[in-house]
Amino acid sequence: MSLHQLLLSLFLLLSSTISTAAATVAVSPVSPPSSDLSPSSSPTPKLPSPSPISTGTLDPKQQTALDSLNIPTPKDPCAPRPHPSFAATCDSSAPFRLLLSLSLSNCSDDVALTSTALKSLSTLTSLSFLNCPIPIVRLPTELALNLRSFTSINSLKKLTGVWLSRLENVTELTVSESSITASGPSIILSNMRFLHSFTLSHANLSGFLPKHWHPNLTVVDLSGNSLKGEIPLSLTRLENLVHLNLSSNSLDDTIPSTIGDLSSLQSLSLGSNSLSGPIPESLAELSGLTHLDLGSNQLNGTIPSFIRDMKSLKYLNLERNSFHGVLPFNETFIKKLEVLKVGENSNLCYNRSTFGSKLKLGIAPCDKHGFPLSPPPAKDSSSDDSSDNTDENDYGDVEEKKHHGPSKIVLGVAIGLSSIVFLIVFLILLSRCCK
Ligand SMILES: *[C@@H]1O[C@H](CO)[C@@H](O)[C@H](O)[C@H]1NC(C)=O
Ligand SMILES: *[C@@H]1O[C@H](CO)[C@@H](O)[C@H](O)[C@H]1NC(C)=O
Ligand SMILES: *[C@@H]1O[C@H](CO)[C@@H](O)[C@H](O)[C@H]1NC(C)=O
Ligand SMILES: *[C@@H]1O[C@H](CO)[C@@H](O)[C@H](O)[C@H]1NC(C)=O
Ligand SMILES: *[C@@H]1O[C@H](CO)[C@@H](O)[C@H](O)[C@H]1NC(C)=O
Ligand SMILES: *[C@@H]1O[C@H](CO)[C@@H](O)[C@H](O)[C@H]1NC(C)=O
Ligand SMILES: *[C@@H]1O[C@H](CO)[C@@H](O)[C@H](O)[C@H]1NC(C)=O
Ligand SMILES: *[C@@H]1O[C@H](CO)[C@@H](O)[C@H](O)[C@H]1NC(C)=O
C-alpha cells in the first residue's frame, strides 16, 4: 500500500468519525431535559411542624366545622399525612386538640365556607387558600385578630381592602392572582403593626403607594397592579427590606436618590413602569444585590460602571430603556451573570475590543467616539457561529454557553479519544496486512 493510499484512508476515517460526532452534538440538547422530568412530589406548602404528641383527637366542634366546609378531609385532620387538598396542624392540648393552621388547595365549586364554621376555627394562626376560587364570607373578629399568616393565591373572590385590613396581627400577608377592591394598598397596610412580609400581586390594585411603612418589613411585593405616582422616599427607609418588587405597575418620576439606604436589599424589581431619569449613584451601596430589574422603563443617562463591582449580582435587566454610551462591562463580568438583558436601548453600544465578539447583546458595537455603529447588530452577528437566530434574545447566548458548555467539552474529548483509538486500530490492521 502506498503512502498516498494510507493518507486517503486516514482522511476518510477521520471524516466519518467527525460526522458521527456532529450527529451526536445535534442530538445532545434534546437528551438533558429528560432528567428534568423526574417526578417532583412536594406540591403541598410546608407548614410549621406539628407537635409530636398525637394522642388526642381534634376538638369535636372544630371537626364539625371542618366537615361542614364540604372539602375532602383526612380521618384525623391533625395527622401529618400528605393530602392533595388539605393540610393542617394542631396544638397538643388535651383531651381535644385545636387547629393552629389550615391550608386548602384545589377546591371544587361546592366548598361551603361559612362565617359559622370560621368562628369555630378561631384558634387558627395561619390560614391559606391555594386555587380555591370561592366567595369570601364575613370574617369573625376573633379569627381575624388571631391570624399571624394569611394567604390567598388564585382564590377568594370579592376580596376587599376593608376585609383584609381587619387582619391586624398578621406578620405575613399574601394575596396574589385575586382581585382586591380597594382605594389602594394603604388602607390594607395601615393597621398591621407586626407585618414583615407584604405581598399583594396581580390583584388589580389601583391608587398610590403608601406613604407610611412598618420599619420591620422584609418583603414588599406589589407587582402586577395598576399603582401610579412616584416611589415615596419613606419606602427607602426600610433598613430590613430584603425583597422589593414593584414591577408591572404605572409608577413614574425618577428612582429615589435614597434607594441606596435600603441596606439589606437583595432583590430590586422596578421593571415595566414609567420611571425616567438616571440610575441613581447611591445604588452602588447595595452591595448585596443579586437581582436588579429596571427593564421596560424610560430611564436614561449612561449605565454606571459601579454595577460591574456588584459581587453578588446574578440577574441584570436594563433592556427597553433610553440608556446611551458604552456598556461598561467586560466579558468576565457578563459570564458571571445568569441573565443579562440590555437590548432595545437604541443609543447604547458595546466596545468591540473588550468583547471576544461572540456575545449577542442586542445592541450595536461602538465606533471610536462611543456611538453605536450603524448598521446595527445583524451585520456583526453574521460573523458568529452557525446560530442564525436574528431574534435578539440578548442573554440567550450567555445562557446557552452556561448550559451546553460542559457537554461540548466532554464531547470534544470523546471525539478526540475515539479518533485516536480508531487511528491506532487502523494502523495495526494496516501494518498486519502490509507485512
Ligand atoms: C393542584 O392542582 C394542580 C394542577 O391541577 C397541581 O399541579 C397541584 O399540585 C395541586 N396542588 C396540590 C396542593 O395538590
Ligand atoms: C391582636 O391585636 C389586638 C389589637 O389590634 C390586640 O388587642 C390583641 O391582643 C392581639 N391579639 C393577639 C392574639 O395577639
Ligand atoms: C379592576 O379594577 C377596575 C377599576 O379599578 C375595575 O373596573 C375592573 O372590573 C377590575 N377588574 C377585575 C378583574 O376585578
Ligand atoms: C421590629 O422588630 C424588633 C425585633 O424583632 C422589635 O423589637 C421591634 O419592636 C419591632 N418594631 C416594630 C415597630 O414592630
Ligand atoms: C417581580 O414580580 C413579577 C411580576 O409579578 C415577577 O414576574 C417577577 O418574577 C418578580 N421578581 C422577583 C425577583 O421575584
Ligand atoms: C433624561 O430625561 C430627562 C427627562 O425625562 C431629561 O430632562 C434629561 O435631560 C435626560 N438626560 C439625559 C442624560 O439624556
Ligand atoms: C473585568 O472587570 C473586572 C471589574 O469589574 C476586573 O476585575 C477584571 O479584571 C476585568 N477582566 C478583564 C479580562 O478585563
Ligand atoms: C474600547 O476599549 C479600548 C481598549 O480597552 C479603548 O482603548 C477604547 O478607547 C475603547 N473605546 C471606546 C469607544 O470606549
Coordinates of C-alpha atoms and ligand atoms in Angstrom, one line a residue:
M1 CA 0.0 0.0 0.0
S2 CA 1.4 3.3 -1.0
L3 CA 1.7 6.3 1.3
H4 CA -0.9 8.1 -0.8
Q5 CA -3.4 5.4 -0.2
L6 CA -2.7 5.4 3.5
L7 CA -3.3 9.1 3.8
L8 CA -6.5 8.8 1.8
S9 CA -7.9 6.1 4.1
L10 CA -6.9 8.1 7.2
F11 CA -8.8 11.1 5.8
L12 CA -11.9 9.0 5.1
L13 CA -11.8 7.5 8.6
L14 CA -11.5 10.8 10.3
S15 CA -14.2 12.5 8.4
S16 CA -16.7 9.7 9.2
T17 CA -15.8 10.0 12.9
I18 CA -16.4 13.7 12.8
S19 CA -19.8 13.4 11.1
T20 CA -20.9 10.8 13.7
A21 CA -19.8 13.2 16.4
A22 CA -21.7 16.1 14.7
A23 CA -24.8 14.0 14.8
T24 CA -24.3 13.4 18.5
V25 CA -23.9 17.1 19.0
A26 CA -27.2 17.8 17.3
V27 CA -29.0 15.3 19.5
S28 CA -27.4 16.2 22.8
P29 CA -29.5 19.3 23.6
V30 CA -32.6 17.1 23.4
S31 CA -31.5 14.5 25.9
P32 CA -30.6 16.6 29.1
P33 CA -34.2 17.8 29.7
S34 CA -35.3 14.2 30.3
S35 CA -33.6 14.4 33.7
D36 CA -35.9 17.4 34.5
L37 CA -38.9 15.1 34.1
S38 CA -38.1 13.3 37.3
P39 CA -41.2 13.5 39.5
S40 CA -41.3 16.4 41.8
S41 CA -43.5 15.3 44.6
S42 CA -43.9 18.1 47.1
P43 CA -46.8 20.3 46.0
T44 CA -48.2 20.9 49.5
P45 CA -46.9 24.0 51.1
K46 CA -44.8 23.5 54.2
L47 CA -46.4 24.4 57.5
P48 CA -44.9 24.6 61.0
S49 CA -44.2 21.1 62.1
P50 CA -47.0 19.8 64.3
S51 CA -46.5 18.8 67.9
P52 CA -45.0 15.3 68.3
I53 CA -47.8 14.4 70.8
S54 CA -50.6 12.9 68.8
T55 CA -52.6 11.2 71.3
G56 CA -55.7 13.4 71.4
T57 CA -58.3 13.8 68.6
L58 CA -59.5 17.1 67.2
D59 CA -62.0 19.1 69.2
P60 CA -65.5 17.9 68.1
K61 CA -66.7 21.5 67.4
Q62 CA -63.8 22.1 65.1
Q63 CA -64.3 18.6 63.5
T64 CA -67.9 19.6 62.8
A65 CA -66.8 22.9 61.3
L66 CA -64.3 21.2 59.0
D67 CA -66.9 18.7 57.9
S68 CA -69.4 21.5 57.1
L69 CA -66.8 23.0 54.7
N70 CA -67.6 20.2 52.3
I71 CA -64.0 19.5 51.5
P72 CA -62.3 16.1 51.4
T73 CA -60.6 15.9 54.8
P74 CA -58.5 13.1 56.2
K75 CA -59.9 11.0 59.0
D76 CA -57.5 12.5 61.5
P77 CA -57.0 16.2 60.4
C78 CA -54.2 16.5 62.9
A79 CA -52.2 13.7 61.4
P80 CA -49.2 15.0 59.5
R81 CA -50.0 12.9 56.4
P82 CA -49.8 14.4 52.9
H83 CA -53.2 15.1 51.4
P84 CA -53.8 16.5 47.9
S85 CA -56.1 19.4 49.0
F86 CA -55.9 19.7 52.8
A87 CA -53.1 20.4 55.2
A88 CA -53.5 21.3 58.9
T89 CA -51.5 21.4 62.1
C90 CA -52.9 21.1 65.7
D91 CA -51.8 22.0 69.2
S92 CA -51.2 19.4 71.8
S93 CA -53.9 20.3 74.3
A94 CA -55.9 17.5 76.0
P95 CA -58.4 16.0 75.8
F96 CA -59.0 17.6 72.5
R97 CA -56.5 19.2 70.2
L98 CA -57.1 22.6 68.5
L99 CA -56.3 23.7 64.9
L100 CA -53.3 26.0 64.5
S101 CA -53.0 26.2 60.8
L102 CA -55.2 25.2 57.8
S103 CA -54.4 25.2 54.2
L104 CA -56.9 24.3 51.5
S105 CA -56.0 23.9 47.8
N106 CA -57.6 23.0 44.6
C107 CA -61.1 23.4 46.0
S108 CA -64.1 22.2 44.0
D109 CA -67.1 24.5 43.4
D110 CA -69.2 23.0 46.2
V111 CA -67.0 24.1 49.0
A112 CA -69.2 25.8 51.6
L113 CA -67.1 28.4 53.5
T114 CA -69.3 30.0 56.2
S115 CA -68.9 32.5 59.0
T116 CA -70.2 30.0 61.5
A117 CA -67.6 27.5 60.5
L118 CA -64.8 30.1 60.6
K119 CA -66.0 31.1 64.1
S120 CA -65.4 27.6 65.4
L121 CA -61.9 27.7 63.8
S122 CA -60.8 30.9 65.6
T123 CA -57.8 29.1 67.1
L124 CA -56.1 29.3 63.7
T125 CA -53.0 31.4 63.4
S126 CA -52.4 30.5 59.8
L127 CA -54.9 30.2 57.0
S128 CA -54.2 29.7 53.4
F129 CA -56.1 29.2 50.2
L130 CA -54.5 28.0 47.0
N131 CA -56.6 27.7 43.8
C132 CA -59.8 27.9 45.8
P133 CA -61.9 30.4 43.9
I134 CA -64.7 30.7 46.5
P135 CA -66.6 33.8 47.6
I136 CA -65.4 35.4 50.8
V137 CA -67.6 35.4 53.9
R138 CA -67.7 37.7 56.9
L139 CA -64.5 37.1 59.0
P140 CA -65.2 36.6 62.7
T141 CA -63.3 39.1 64.8
E142 CA -61.6 36.6 67.0
L143 CA -60.2 34.7 64.0
A144 CA -59.2 38.0 62.3
L145 CA -57.2 39.1 65.3
N146 CA -55.7 35.6 65.9
L147 CA -54.2 35.1 62.4
R148 CA -50.5 35.6 62.0
S149 CA -50.4 34.5 58.4
F150 CA -52.9 34.8 55.7
T151 CA -52.5 33.6 52.1
S152 CA -54.9 33.6 49.1
I153 CA -53.4 32.7 45.8
N154 CA -55.9 32.5 42.8
S155 CA -58.6 32.0 45.4
L156 CA -61.0 34.1 47.4
K157 CA -63.4 36.1 45.2
K158 CA -64.7 39.6 46.0
L159 CA -61.8 40.4 48.4
T160 CA -61.9 44.0 49.6
G161 CA -59.4 46.2 51.3
V162 CA -61.6 46.6 54.3
W163 CA -61.9 42.8 54.7
L164 CA -58.1 42.4 54.6
S165 CA -57.4 45.4 56.9
R166 CA -59.1 43.5 59.8
L167 CA -56.2 41.1 59.9
E168 CA -54.5 43.4 62.3
N169 CA -52.0 41.0 63.8
V170 CA -50.6 39.3 60.7
T171 CA -46.9 39.1 60.1
E172 CA -47.3 37.7 56.7
L173 CA -50.0 38.7 54.2
T174 CA -50.0 37.2 50.7
V175 CA -52.7 37.8 48.1
S176 CA -51.9 37.0 44.6
E177 CA -54.0 36.5 41.4
S178 CA -57.1 37.5 43.3
S179 CA -58.8 40.9 42.6
I180 CA -59.0 43.2 45.6
T181 CA -61.4 46.1 45.6
A182 CA -59.7 48.9 47.5
S183 CA -58.7 52.6 47.0
G184 CA -55.1 51.5 47.3
P185 CA -52.7 49.4 49.4
S186 CA -52.6 52.0 52.2
I187 CA -55.9 51.1 53.8
I188 CA -54.9 47.4 54.0
L189 CA -51.5 48.1 55.4
S190 CA -52.3 50.8 57.9
N191 CA -53.4 48.7 60.9
M192 CA -51.0 45.8 60.5
R193 CA -48.4 46.7 63.1
F194 CA -46.5 43.4 63.1
L195 CA -46.2 43.0 59.3
H196 CA -43.0 41.5 58.0
S197 CA -44.0 40.2 54.6
F198 CA -46.5 42.1 52.4
T199 CA -47.5 40.7 49.0
L200 CA -50.4 41.9 47.0
S201 CA -49.5 41.0 43.5
H202 CA -51.7 40.7 40.4
A203 CA -54.6 41.9 42.5
N204 CA -55.9 44.7 40.2
L205 CA -55.0 47.3 42.9
S206 CA -55.1 51.0 41.8
G207 CA -54.1 54.2 43.6
F208 CA -50.8 55.2 45.0
L209 CA -48.0 53.5 47.0
P210 CA -48.4 54.0 50.8
K211 CA -46.5 56.9 52.5
H212 CA -46.2 55.0 55.8
W213 CA -44.5 51.7 56.1
H214 CA -43.7 49.5 59.1
P215 CA -39.9 49.5 59.8
N216 CA -39.7 45.8 60.2
L217 CA -40.9 44.9 56.7
T218 CA -38.6 42.5 54.9
V219 CA -40.7 41.7 51.8
V220 CA -42.8 44.1 49.8
D221 CA -44.3 42.8 46.6
L222 CA -46.9 44.9 44.9
S223 CA -46.1 43.8 41.4
G224 CA -48.7 43.4 38.6
N225 CA -51.2 46.0 39.7
S226 CA -52.1 49.5 38.4
L227 CA -50.4 51.6 41.0
K228 CA -49.4 55.1 39.9
G229 CA -47.4 58.1 41.1
E230 CA -43.9 58.2 42.4
I231 CA -41.9 55.8 44.6
P232 CA -42.1 57.5 48.1
L233 CA -38.9 58.3 49.9
S234 CA -40.4 56.7 53.0
L235 CA -40.1 53.3 51.3
T236 CA -36.3 53.7 51.0
R237 CA -36.0 54.0 54.8
L238 CA -36.9 50.3 55.3
E239 CA -33.5 49.1 56.5
N240 CA -34.7 45.5 56.9
L241 CA -36.2 45.2 53.4
V242 CA -34.7 42.3 51.5
H243 CA -37.0 41.9 48.6
L244 CA -38.8 44.8 46.8
N245 CA -40.9 44.1 43.8
L246 CA -42.9 47.0 42.2
S247 CA -42.7 45.7 38.7
S248 CA -45.6 45.9 36.2
N249 CA -47.4 49.0 37.5
S250 CA -47.7 52.6 36.2
L251 CA -45.2 54.2 38.6
D252 CA -43.5 57.3 37.2
D253 CA -41.0 60.0 38.2
T254 CA -37.4 59.1 39.0
I255 CA -35.9 56.3 41.1
P256 CA -35.4 58.0 44.5
S257 CA -31.8 59.0 45.0
T258 CA -32.0 57.5 48.5
I259 CA -32.6 54.0 47.1
G260 CA -29.1 53.1 48.4
D261 CA -30.4 53.4 52.0
L262 CA -32.1 50.0 51.6
S263 CA -29.0 48.4 53.1
S264 CA -30.4 44.8 53.4
L265 CA -31.8 44.7 49.8
Q266 CA -31.1 41.6 47.8
S267 CA -33.7 41.9 45.1
L268 CA -34.9 45.1 43.4
S269 CA -37.6 44.9 40.7
L270 CA -38.9 48.1 39.2
G271 CA -39.4 46.8 35.7
S272 CA -42.3 47.6 33.4
N273 CA -43.2 51.0 34.8
S274 CA -42.8 54.6 33.5
L275 CA -39.8 55.5 35.5
S276 CA -37.5 58.2 34.0
G277 CA -34.1 59.8 34.7
P278 CA -30.8 58.2 35.5
I279 CA -29.8 55.1 37.6
P280 CA -29.1 56.8 41.0
E281 CA -25.4 56.8 42.2
S282 CA -26.5 55.5 45.6
L283 CA -27.4 52.2 44.1
A284 CA -23.7 51.5 44.3
E285 CA -24.2 51.0 48.1
L286 CA -26.5 48.0 47.6
S287 CA -23.6 45.5 47.6
G288 CA -25.8 42.5 48.5
L289 CA -28.0 42.8 45.4
T290 CA -28.4 39.6 43.4
H291 CA -31.4 40.6 41.3
L292 CA -31.8 44.0 39.6
D293 CA -34.6 44.6 37.2
L294 CA -35.0 48.1 35.7
G295 CA -36.2 46.9 32.3
S296 CA -39.0 48.5 30.2
N297 CA -39.0 52.0 31.7
Q298 CA -37.8 55.3 30.3
L299 CA -34.6 55.5 32.2
N300 CA -31.8 57.5 30.5
G301 CA -28.1 58.5 31.0
T302 CA -25.2 56.1 30.9
I303 CA -25.1 52.8 32.6
P304 CA -23.0 53.4 35.7
S305 CA -19.7 51.4 35.9
F306 CA -20.3 50.5 39.6
I307 CA -22.7 47.8 38.5
R308 CA -19.8 45.6 37.5
D309 CA -18.5 45.8 41.1
M310 CA -21.7 44.3 42.5
K311 CA -20.2 41.0 43.5
S312 CA -23.4 39.0 44.2
L313 CA -25.3 40.1 41.1
K314 CA -26.8 37.2 39.1
Y315 CA -29.7 38.8 37.2
L316 CA -29.5 42.2 35.5
N317 CA -32.2 43.6 33.3
L318 CA -31.8 47.1 31.8
E319 CA -33.5 46.4 28.4
R320 CA -36.0 48.7 26.8
N321 CA -34.9 52.0 28.2
S322 CA -33.1 55.0 26.8
F323 CA -29.6 54.5 28.0
H324 CA -26.8 55.7 25.9
G325 CA -23.0 55.4 25.7
V326 CA -20.6 52.5 26.0
L327 CA -21.7 49.4 28.0
P328 CA -19.2 49.5 30.9
F329 CA -18.9 45.7 31.3
N330 CA -16.3 43.2 30.2
E331 CA -16.7 39.5 29.3
T332 CA -15.6 38.3 32.7
F333 CA -18.5 40.2 34.3
I334 CA -21.1 39.1 31.8
K335 CA -20.1 35.4 32.1
K336 CA -20.6 35.6 35.8
L337 CA -24.3 36.7 35.4
E338 CA -27.1 34.1 34.8
V339 CA -29.2 36.6 33.0
L340 CA -28.2 39.9 31.2
K341 CA -30.7 41.9 29.2
V342 CA -29.6 45.2 27.7
G343 CA -31.3 45.2 24.3
E344 CA -33.6 47.8 22.9
N345 CA -31.6 50.8 24.1
S346 CA -31.0 52.4 20.7
N347 CA -28.1 54.6 21.8
L348 CA -26.3 52.0 23.8
C349 CA -23.3 50.2 22.3
Y350 CA -20.5 47.8 23.3
N351 CA -16.8 48.2 22.9
R352 CA -15.6 45.6 20.3
S353 CA -12.1 45.4 21.7
T354 CA -13.4 44.4 25.2
F355 CA -15.5 41.5 23.9
G356 CA -14.5 38.4 22.2
S357 CA -17.3 39.4 19.7
K358 CA -19.3 36.1 20.3
L359 CA -21.8 37.6 22.7
K360 CA -25.1 38.8 21.2
L361 CA -26.3 41.6 23.4
G362 CA -29.0 43.1 21.2
I363 CA -27.0 46.3 20.8
A364 CA -24.6 47.6 18.2
P365 CA -20.9 47.8 18.6
C366 CA -19.5 51.3 19.2
D367 CA -17.5 53.5 16.9
K368 CA -14.4 55.1 18.2
H369 CA -16.4 58.0 19.7
G370 CA -18.6 55.7 21.7
F371 CA -21.7 55.9 19.4
P372 CA -23.5 52.9 18.0
L373 CA -22.1 51.9 14.6
S374 CA -24.8 51.5 12.0
P375 CA -25.9 49.2 10.6
P376 CA -26.7 47.6 14.0
P377 CA -26.0 44.0 15.3
A378 CA -27.4 42.0 12.4
K379 CA -24.3 42.5 10.3
D380 CA -21.9 41.9 13.2
S381 CA -23.6 38.7 14.2
S382 CA -23.3 37.2 10.7
S383 CA -19.7 36.5 11.5
D384 CA -20.8 34.5 14.5
D385 CA -21.1 30.7 14.5
S386 CA -23.9 28.7 13.0
S387 CA -26.8 30.1 15.1
D388 CA -28.7 32.2 12.6
N389 CA -31.1 33.4 15.1
T390 CA -31.9 37.0 14.3
D391 CA -34.4 37.2 17.2
E392 CA -32.5 39.3 19.7
N393 CA -32.8 37.2 22.7
D394 CA -29.8 39.0 24.2
Y395 CA -28.8 36.8 27.1
G396 CA -29.7 33.7 25.2
D397 CA -26.1 33.3 24.2
V398 CA -24.9 33.7 27.7
E399 CA -27.3 31.0 28.9
E400 CA -26.5 28.7 26.1
K401 CA -22.8 28.8 26.9
K402 CA -23.7 28.0 30.5
H403 CA -25.9 25.1 29.7
H404 CA -24.1 23.4 26.8
G405 CA -20.5 24.5 27.5
P406 CA -19.5 21.5 29.7
S407 CA -21.2 18.9 27.5
K408 CA -19.4 20.3 24.4
I409 CA -16.1 19.9 26.2
V410 CA -16.9 16.3 27.1
L411 CA -18.0 15.6 23.5
G412 CA -14.8 17.1 22.2
V413 CA -12.7 14.9 24.4
A414 CA -14.7 11.9 23.5
I415 CA -14.4 12.6 19.8
G416 CA -10.6 13.1 20.1
L417 CA -10.2 9.9 22.1
S418 CA -12.2 7.8 19.7
S419 CA -10.4 9.2 16.7
I420 CA -7.1 8.2 18.3
V421 CA -8.4 4.7 19.1
F422 CA -9.7 4.3 15.5
L423 CA -6.4 5.5 14.2
I424 CA -4.4 3.0 16.3
V425 CA -6.6 0.1 15.3
F426 CA -6.4 1.2 11.7
L427 CA -2.6 1.4 11.8
I428 CA -2.3 -2.0 13.5
L429 CA -4.5 -3.6 10.8
L430 CA -2.6 -1.8 8.2
S431 CA 0.8 -2.9 9.4
R432 CA -0.5 -6.5 9.6
C433 CA -2.0 -6.6 6.1
C434 CA 1.1 -5.0 4.5
K435 CA 3.5 -7.4 6.1
Ligands
LIG1 C1 -53.5 21.4 42.4 O1 -53.7 21.1 41.1 C2 -52.6 21.4 40.2 C3 -53.0 21.0 38.8 O2 -54.3 20.7 38.7 C4 -51.4 20.5 40.7 O3 -50.3 20.8 39.9 C5 -51.1 20.8 42.1 O4 -50.1 20.0 42.6 C6 -52.3 20.7 43.0 N1 -52.0 21.2 44.3 C7 -52.0 20.5 45.4 C8 -51.6 21.1 46.7 O5 -52.3 19.3 45.4
LIG2 C1 -54.2 41.5 68.2 O1 -54.2 42.9 68.1 C2 -55.2 43.4 69.0 C3 -55.3 44.9 68.7 O2 -55.1 45.2 67.4 C4 -54.8 43.2 70.4 O3 -55.7 43.7 71.3 C5 -54.7 41.6 70.6 O4 -54.1 41.3 71.9 C6 -53.9 40.9 69.5 N1 -54.3 39.6 69.6 C7 -53.4 38.6 69.8 C8 -53.9 37.2 69.9 O5 -52.2 38.8 69.9
LIG3 C1 -60.1 46.0 38.1 O1 -60.4 47.3 38.7 C2 -61.1 48.2 37.8 C3 -61.3 49.5 38.5 O2 -60.1 49.9 39.0 C4 -62.5 47.5 37.6 O3 -63.2 48.3 36.6 C5 -62.3 46.1 37.0 O4 -63.5 45.5 36.9 C6 -61.4 45.3 37.9 N1 -61.1 44.0 37.3 C7 -61.3 42.9 37.9 C8 -61.0 41.7 37.2 O5 -61.8 42.9 39.0
LIG4 C1 -39.2 45.3 65.0 O1 -38.6 44.1 65.4 C2 -37.9 44.1 66.6 C3 -37.2 42.8 66.8 O2 -37.7 41.8 66.0 C4 -38.8 44.5 67.7 O3 -38.1 44.7 68.9 C5 -39.5 45.9 67.4 O4 -40.4 46.2 68.4 C6 -40.2 45.8 66.0 N1 -40.7 47.1 65.7 C7 -41.9 47.3 65.4 C8 -42.3 48.7 65.1 O5 -42.7 46.5 65.3
LIG5 C1 -41.5 40.5 40.5 O1 -42.8 40.4 40.0 C2 -43.0 40.0 38.7 C3 -44.5 40.1 38.4 O2 -45.2 39.6 39.4 C4 -42.5 38.6 38.6 O3 -42.6 38.1 37.3 C5 -41.0 38.6 39.0 O4 -40.5 37.2 39.0 C6 -40.8 39.1 40.4 N1 -39.4 39.3 40.7 C7 -38.8 38.6 41.6 C8 -37.3 38.8 41.8 O5 -39.4 37.9 42.4
LIG6 C1 -33.2 62.2 30.8 O1 -34.5 62.5 30.6 C2 -35.0 63.7 31.3 C3 -36.5 63.8 31.1 O2 -37.1 62.6 31.4 C4 -34.2 64.9 30.7 O3 -34.6 66.0 31.4 C5 -32.8 64.7 30.9 O4 -32.1 65.7 30.2 C6 -32.3 63.4 30.2 N1 -30.9 63.1 30.5 C7 -30.1 62.7 29.6 C8 -28.7 62.5 30.0 O5 -30.5 62.4 28.5
LIG7 C1 -13.3 42.8 34.1 O1 -13.7 43.8 35.0 C2 -13.4 43.5 36.3 C3 -14.0 44.6 37.2 O2 -15.4 44.6 37.1 C4 -11.9 43.3 36.5 O3 -11.7 43.0 37.9 C5 -11.4 42.3 35.6 O4 -10.0 42.2 35.7 C6 -11.8 42.6 34.2 N1 -11.4 41.5 33.3 C7 -10.8 41.6 32.2 C8 -10.5 40.4 31.4 O5 -10.5 42.8 31.8
LIG8 C1 -12.6 50.4 23.8 O1 -11.6 49.7 24.5 C2 -10.3 50.0 24.2 C3 -9.3 49.1 24.9 O2 -9.8 48.9 26.2 C4 -10.0 51.5 24.4 O3 -8.7 51.9 24.1 C5 -11.0 52.3 23.6 O4 -10.9 53.7 24.0 C6 -12.4 51.9 23.9 N1 -13.4 52.5 23.0 C7 -14.4 53.2 23.4 C8 -15.3 53.9 22.4 O5 -14.7 53.4 24.6

